[in-house]
Short mmCIF file of C-alpha atoms in Angstrom, two decimals:
data_model
loop_
_atom_site.label_atom_id
_atom_site.label_comp_id
_atom_site.label_asym_id
_atom_site.label_seq_id
_atom_site.Cartn_x
_atom_site.Cartn_y
_atom_site.Cartn_z
CA MET O 26 103.54 86.94 95.10
CA VAL O 27 106.01 83.48 96.40
CA ASN O 28 103.86 80.48 97.13
CA ARG O 29 104.79 80.34 100.77
CA ASP O 30 103.67 76.71 103.13
CA ALA O 31 100.81 78.74 105.68
CA ALA O 32 101.04 75.45 108.06
CA ALA O 33 104.27 77.32 109.42
CA LEU O 34 101.82 80.59 110.22
CA ASP O 35 99.46 77.53 112.94
CA ASP O 36 103.05 78.09 115.54
CA PRO O 37 104.31 80.79 114.74
CA VAL O 38 106.94 81.19 117.73
CA GLY O 39 108.26 78.09 118.10
CA ALA O 40 108.63 78.47 113.70
CA SER O 41 110.95 80.85 114.78
CA LEU O 42 112.44 79.67 117.28
CA ARG O 43 113.40 76.71 115.48
CA GLY O 44 114.79 78.84 112.28
CA HIS O 45 115.07 82.40 112.61
CA HIS O 46 115.82 83.24 115.99
CA ALA O 47 117.64 80.29 116.74
CA HIS O 48 120.28 82.39 117.87
CA LEU O 49 117.21 84.28 120.08
CA ALA O 50 116.26 80.52 122.08
CA ARG O 51 115.99 79.02 124.69
CA ARG O 52 115.78 75.46 124.79
CA LEU O 53 114.98 71.93 126.64
CA GLY O 54 113.29 68.95 125.36
CA ARG O 55 110.53 69.87 123.76
CA ALA O 56 110.41 73.83 124.73
CA ALA O 57 111.57 76.85 123.81
CA THR O 58 111.16 80.08 124.68
CA TYR O 59 113.16 83.50 124.15
CA GLN O 60 115.93 85.07 126.08
CA SER O 61 114.56 87.51 128.07
CA GLY O 62 114.10 90.84 127.34
CA VAL O 63 113.35 89.83 123.77
CA ALA O 64 110.12 88.08 124.78
CA THR O 65 108.06 85.77 126.58
CA PHE O 66 106.92 83.83 123.76
CA SER O 67 107.11 80.53 124.56
CA ALA O 68 105.97 77.11 122.84
CA VAL O 69 105.65 73.61 122.95
CA ALA O 70 105.30 70.64 121.54
CA ALA O 71 101.65 69.69 119.17
CA ASP O 72 101.25 67.29 121.72
CA PRO O 73 102.51 68.56 124.64
CA ASP O 74 103.47 65.95 127.47
CA PRO O 75 103.60 67.07 131.39
CA GLN O 76 107.87 66.79 131.25
CA ASP O 77 107.50 68.88 128.24
CA TRP O 78 105.40 71.17 129.99
CA ALA O 79 107.91 71.00 133.82
CA ASP O 80 110.45 71.81 131.20
CA LEU O 81 109.60 75.44 130.24
CA ALA O 82 108.54 76.18 134.12
CA ARG O 83 112.27 75.53 134.11
CA LEU O 84 112.90 76.94 131.23
CA LEU O 85 111.47 81.26 132.69
CA GLY O 86 111.03 80.44 135.62
CA ARG O 87 109.42 80.41 138.77
CA GLY O 88 106.79 82.74 138.82
CA GLU O 89 107.02 84.29 135.78
CA LEU O 90 104.82 84.10 132.55
CA ALA O 91 104.83 81.91 129.59
CA ASP O 92 102.92 83.82 126.73
CA MET O 93 102.03 80.51 124.53
CA PHE O 94 101.16 83.02 122.11
CA SER O 95 98.10 81.54 119.86
CA ARG O 96 98.93 77.76 121.18
CA ALA O 97 95.18 75.90 121.52
CA ALA O 98 97.76 73.96 124.52
CA THR O 99 96.39 73.84 127.86
CA PRO O 100 99.01 73.47 130.90
CA PRO O 101 98.52 72.10 133.80
CA PRO O 102 96.50 73.10 136.73
CA ASP O 103 98.55 74.48 138.95
CA TRP O 104 99.49 77.24 136.45
CA GLU O 105 97.60 80.60 136.31
CA PRO O 106 95.54 81.54 133.77
CA VAL O 107 97.34 84.77 133.12
CA PHE O 108 94.56 86.43 130.18
CA VAL O 109 92.98 85.79 127.61
CA LEU O 110 91.85 87.31 124.46
CA GLU O 111 90.45 87.17 121.27
CA GLY O 112 92.09 88.26 117.72
CA ARG O 113 92.65 87.30 114.39
CA GLN O 114 95.62 86.25 112.31
CA MET O 115 96.14 88.05 108.45
CA ILE O 116 98.39 87.67 105.68
CA TRP O 117 99.14 90.18 102.38
CA ALA O 118 97.12 89.25 99.49
CA GLY O 119 99.41 90.81 97.48
CA ASP O 120 101.63 89.54 94.23
CA SER O 121 105.50 90.38 94.42
CA ARG O 122 105.16 94.03 92.71
CA PRO O 123 102.75 95.44 95.39
CA ASP O 124 102.78 99.18 93.72
CA HIS O 125 99.45 99.79 94.40
CA LEU O 126 100.81 100.18 98.06
CA PRO O 127 99.96 103.98 99.30
CA ALA O 128 102.03 106.73 98.76
CA GLY O 129 103.50 107.58 100.72
CA THR O 130 102.63 110.85 103.67
CA GLY O 131 106.18 113.00 102.94
CA ALA O 132 107.65 111.27 106.26
CA GLU O 133 110.84 110.65 106.60
CA VAL O 134 111.23 107.24 107.66
CA VAL O 135 113.77 105.95 109.31
CA GLU O 136 115.34 102.20 110.88
CA LEU O 137 115.58 102.70 114.32
CA GLY O 138 119.11 101.01 115.98
CA VAL O 139 120.40 100.33 119.56
CA ASP O 140 119.96 103.64 120.49
CA SER O 141 116.16 104.71 119.33
CA VAL O 142 115.07 102.01 122.39
CA PRO O 143 115.03 104.53 124.91
CA GLU O 144 111.88 106.60 122.78
CA MET O 145 110.76 102.69 121.13
CA LEU O 146 109.38 102.27 124.91
CA ASP O 147 108.23 105.78 125.97
CA LEU O 148 106.27 105.47 122.27
CA VAL O 149 105.13 101.46 123.61
CA ALA O 150 103.71 102.79 126.50
CA ARG O 151 102.19 105.98 125.41
CA ALA O 152 100.39 104.22 122.72
CA GLN O 153 99.91 100.36 123.66
CA PRO O 154 100.03 98.04 120.60
CA GLY O 155 101.07 95.18 122.62
CA PRO O 156 103.90 93.73 124.80
CA PHE O 157 107.30 95.68 123.01
CA TRP O 158 110.73 94.88 125.39
CA PRO O 159 114.03 96.74 126.11
CA ARG O 160 115.58 93.80 122.98
CA THR O 161 112.46 93.02 121.23
CA ARG O 162 114.34 94.77 118.65
CA GLU O 163 116.66 92.27 118.66
CA LEU O 164 113.88 90.14 115.49
CA GLY O 165 114.15 92.46 112.82
CA THR O 166 113.64 96.03 110.92
CA TYR O 167 111.74 98.70 113.19
CA LEU O 168 110.92 101.49 111.59
CA GLY O 169 109.80 104.74 112.81
CA VAL O 170 108.57 108.51 112.15
CA ARG O 171 109.82 111.26 113.72
CA ASP O 172 108.34 114.92 114.22
CA GLU O 173 110.74 117.65 115.61
CA GLY O 174 112.59 115.08 116.44
CA THR O 175 110.55 113.20 118.94
CA LEU O 176 110.18 109.24 117.61
CA VAL O 177 106.11 109.50 117.00
CA ALA O 178 105.02 106.37 115.07
CA MET O 179 106.71 103.10 114.63
CA ALA O 180 106.37 99.51 113.39
CA GLY O 181 108.46 96.80 112.43
CA GLU O 182 109.70 93.02 112.42
CA ARG O 183 108.19 90.50 115.01
CA LEU O 184 107.95 87.20 113.79
CA ARG O 185 109.96 84.40 111.40
CA PRO O 186 108.98 81.38 110.24
CA PRO O 187 110.53 80.01 107.27
CA GLY O 188 108.62 81.88 103.68
CA TRP O 189 107.36 84.59 106.13
CA THR O 190 107.46 88.29 108.28
CA GLU O 191 104.89 89.28 110.85
CA ILE O 192 103.75 93.09 110.75
CA SER O 193 103.90 94.01 114.95
CA ALA O 194 104.62 97.25 117.29
CA VAL O 195 102.40 99.24 114.81
CA CYS O 196 101.43 102.25 116.66
CA THR O 197 101.07 106.25 116.35
CA ALA O 198 101.71 108.57 119.48
CA PRO O 199 98.23 109.82 120.34
CA GLY O 200 99.09 113.42 119.74
CA ALA O 201 100.64 112.08 116.20
CA ARG O 202 97.52 110.22 115.13
CA GLY O 203 94.89 110.77 112.38
CA ARG O 204 98.55 111.42 109.58
CA GLY O 205 98.97 108.05 107.37
CA TYR O 206 101.84 107.04 109.21
CA ALA O 207 100.77 103.45 110.36
CA ALA O 208 99.59 102.92 106.35
CA HIS O 209 103.71 104.35 105.21
CA LEU O 210 105.26 102.71 108.01
CA ILE O 211 103.23 99.45 106.99
CA SER O 212 103.31 99.89 103.16
CA ALA O 213 107.89 100.22 104.71
CA LEU O 214 107.34 97.38 105.29
CA VAL O 215 106.00 95.45 103.79
CA ALA O 216 107.91 96.42 100.58
CA ARG O 217 111.53 95.05 102.08
CA ILE O 218 109.89 92.19 102.86
CA VAL O 219 108.54 91.08 99.57
CA ALA O 220 111.89 92.19 98.28
CA ARG O 221 113.51 89.46 100.63
CA ARG O 222 111.48 87.06 98.17
CA GLU O 223 108.78 85.94 102.01
CA ARG O 224 105.13 87.19 102.87
CA PRO O 225 103.65 89.49 105.78
CA PHE O 226 101.07 89.03 107.97
CA LEU O 227 99.98 89.65 111.60
CA HIS O 228 97.95 89.46 114.24
CA VAL O 229 94.76 92.00 115.65
CA ALA O 230 92.81 91.59 118.45
CA GLU O 231 89.56 91.20 117.40
CA ALA O 232 88.21 94.04 119.07
CA ASN O 233 90.96 96.26 117.34
CA THR O 234 88.41 96.96 114.84
CA GLY O 235 89.89 100.57 113.80
CA ALA O 236 93.39 98.61 113.56
CA ILE O 237 91.46 96.02 111.16
CA ALA O 238 89.60 98.40 108.43
CA LEU O 239 93.23 99.32 108.01
CA TYR O 240 94.99 96.31 107.36
CA GLU O 241 92.50 95.12 104.71
CA ARG O 242 92.65 98.09 102.85
CA LEU O 243 96.44 97.08 102.50
CA GLY O 244 95.23 93.94 101.11
CA PHE O 245 95.94 91.85 103.89
CA ALA O 246 93.50 89.47 104.81
CA THR O 247 92.08 87.19 107.06
CA ARG O 248 93.27 83.75 107.25
CA LYS O 249 91.45 82.79 110.61
CA PRO O 250 90.52 83.55 113.39
CA VAL O 251 92.95 83.27 117.19
CA THR O 252 93.31 82.59 120.42
CA PHE O 253 95.66 84.23 122.45
CA GLN O 254 96.91 83.13 125.98
CA GLY O 255 99.52 83.59 128.33
CA PHE O 256 100.12 82.05 132.10
CA ARG O 257 102.15 82.60 134.76
CA THR O 258 104.94 79.42 136.06
CA PRO O 259 103.35 77.70 139.32
#
């Protein structure tokens, strides 16, 4: 595996918006966020001052969600806290030839395009993997599994700091769980990411012990604990 500087993972949103996702960014001063419908993730400088927060509020608009992801920066008191979630950041610890990844389930993996967005949103509503919006698939490649024509599982690429790709939106419809679809899709994404000489990483809620165990079986190791925070602009 090509050695990648993990420091970019300390600010994966900001690093993505400055780099691979610059074409999806809205920027003002040192504040940045994604275009509407792509993601609510937002970023400010590591040492934000009042102007940075004012710029982010202007970018987002009044009463909008600023998902600060895992940044420790705290906005001004008039920003309403919306959520706090404890989690962890995990990186794939494998090498450049992921031959040890588990064999497939026999299910066909398909790439999900713009015409798949309605069924992707429907699956997200049923499986609740986390934030996913009408344009989220523009962040990277999303793969899925269909059962008799119905999308029952998917996973995709989200944040893209230099040298890294985040695997996200891993979900399976309640009636299709236990068939190995999640492992199958994650393995397919790992192979794609490694083939372009990048390294996979992901984020997971600390309470989701089943997912953590799955990721560890697939070769991911915890890099650090993180606290996800969201605020509403004044």
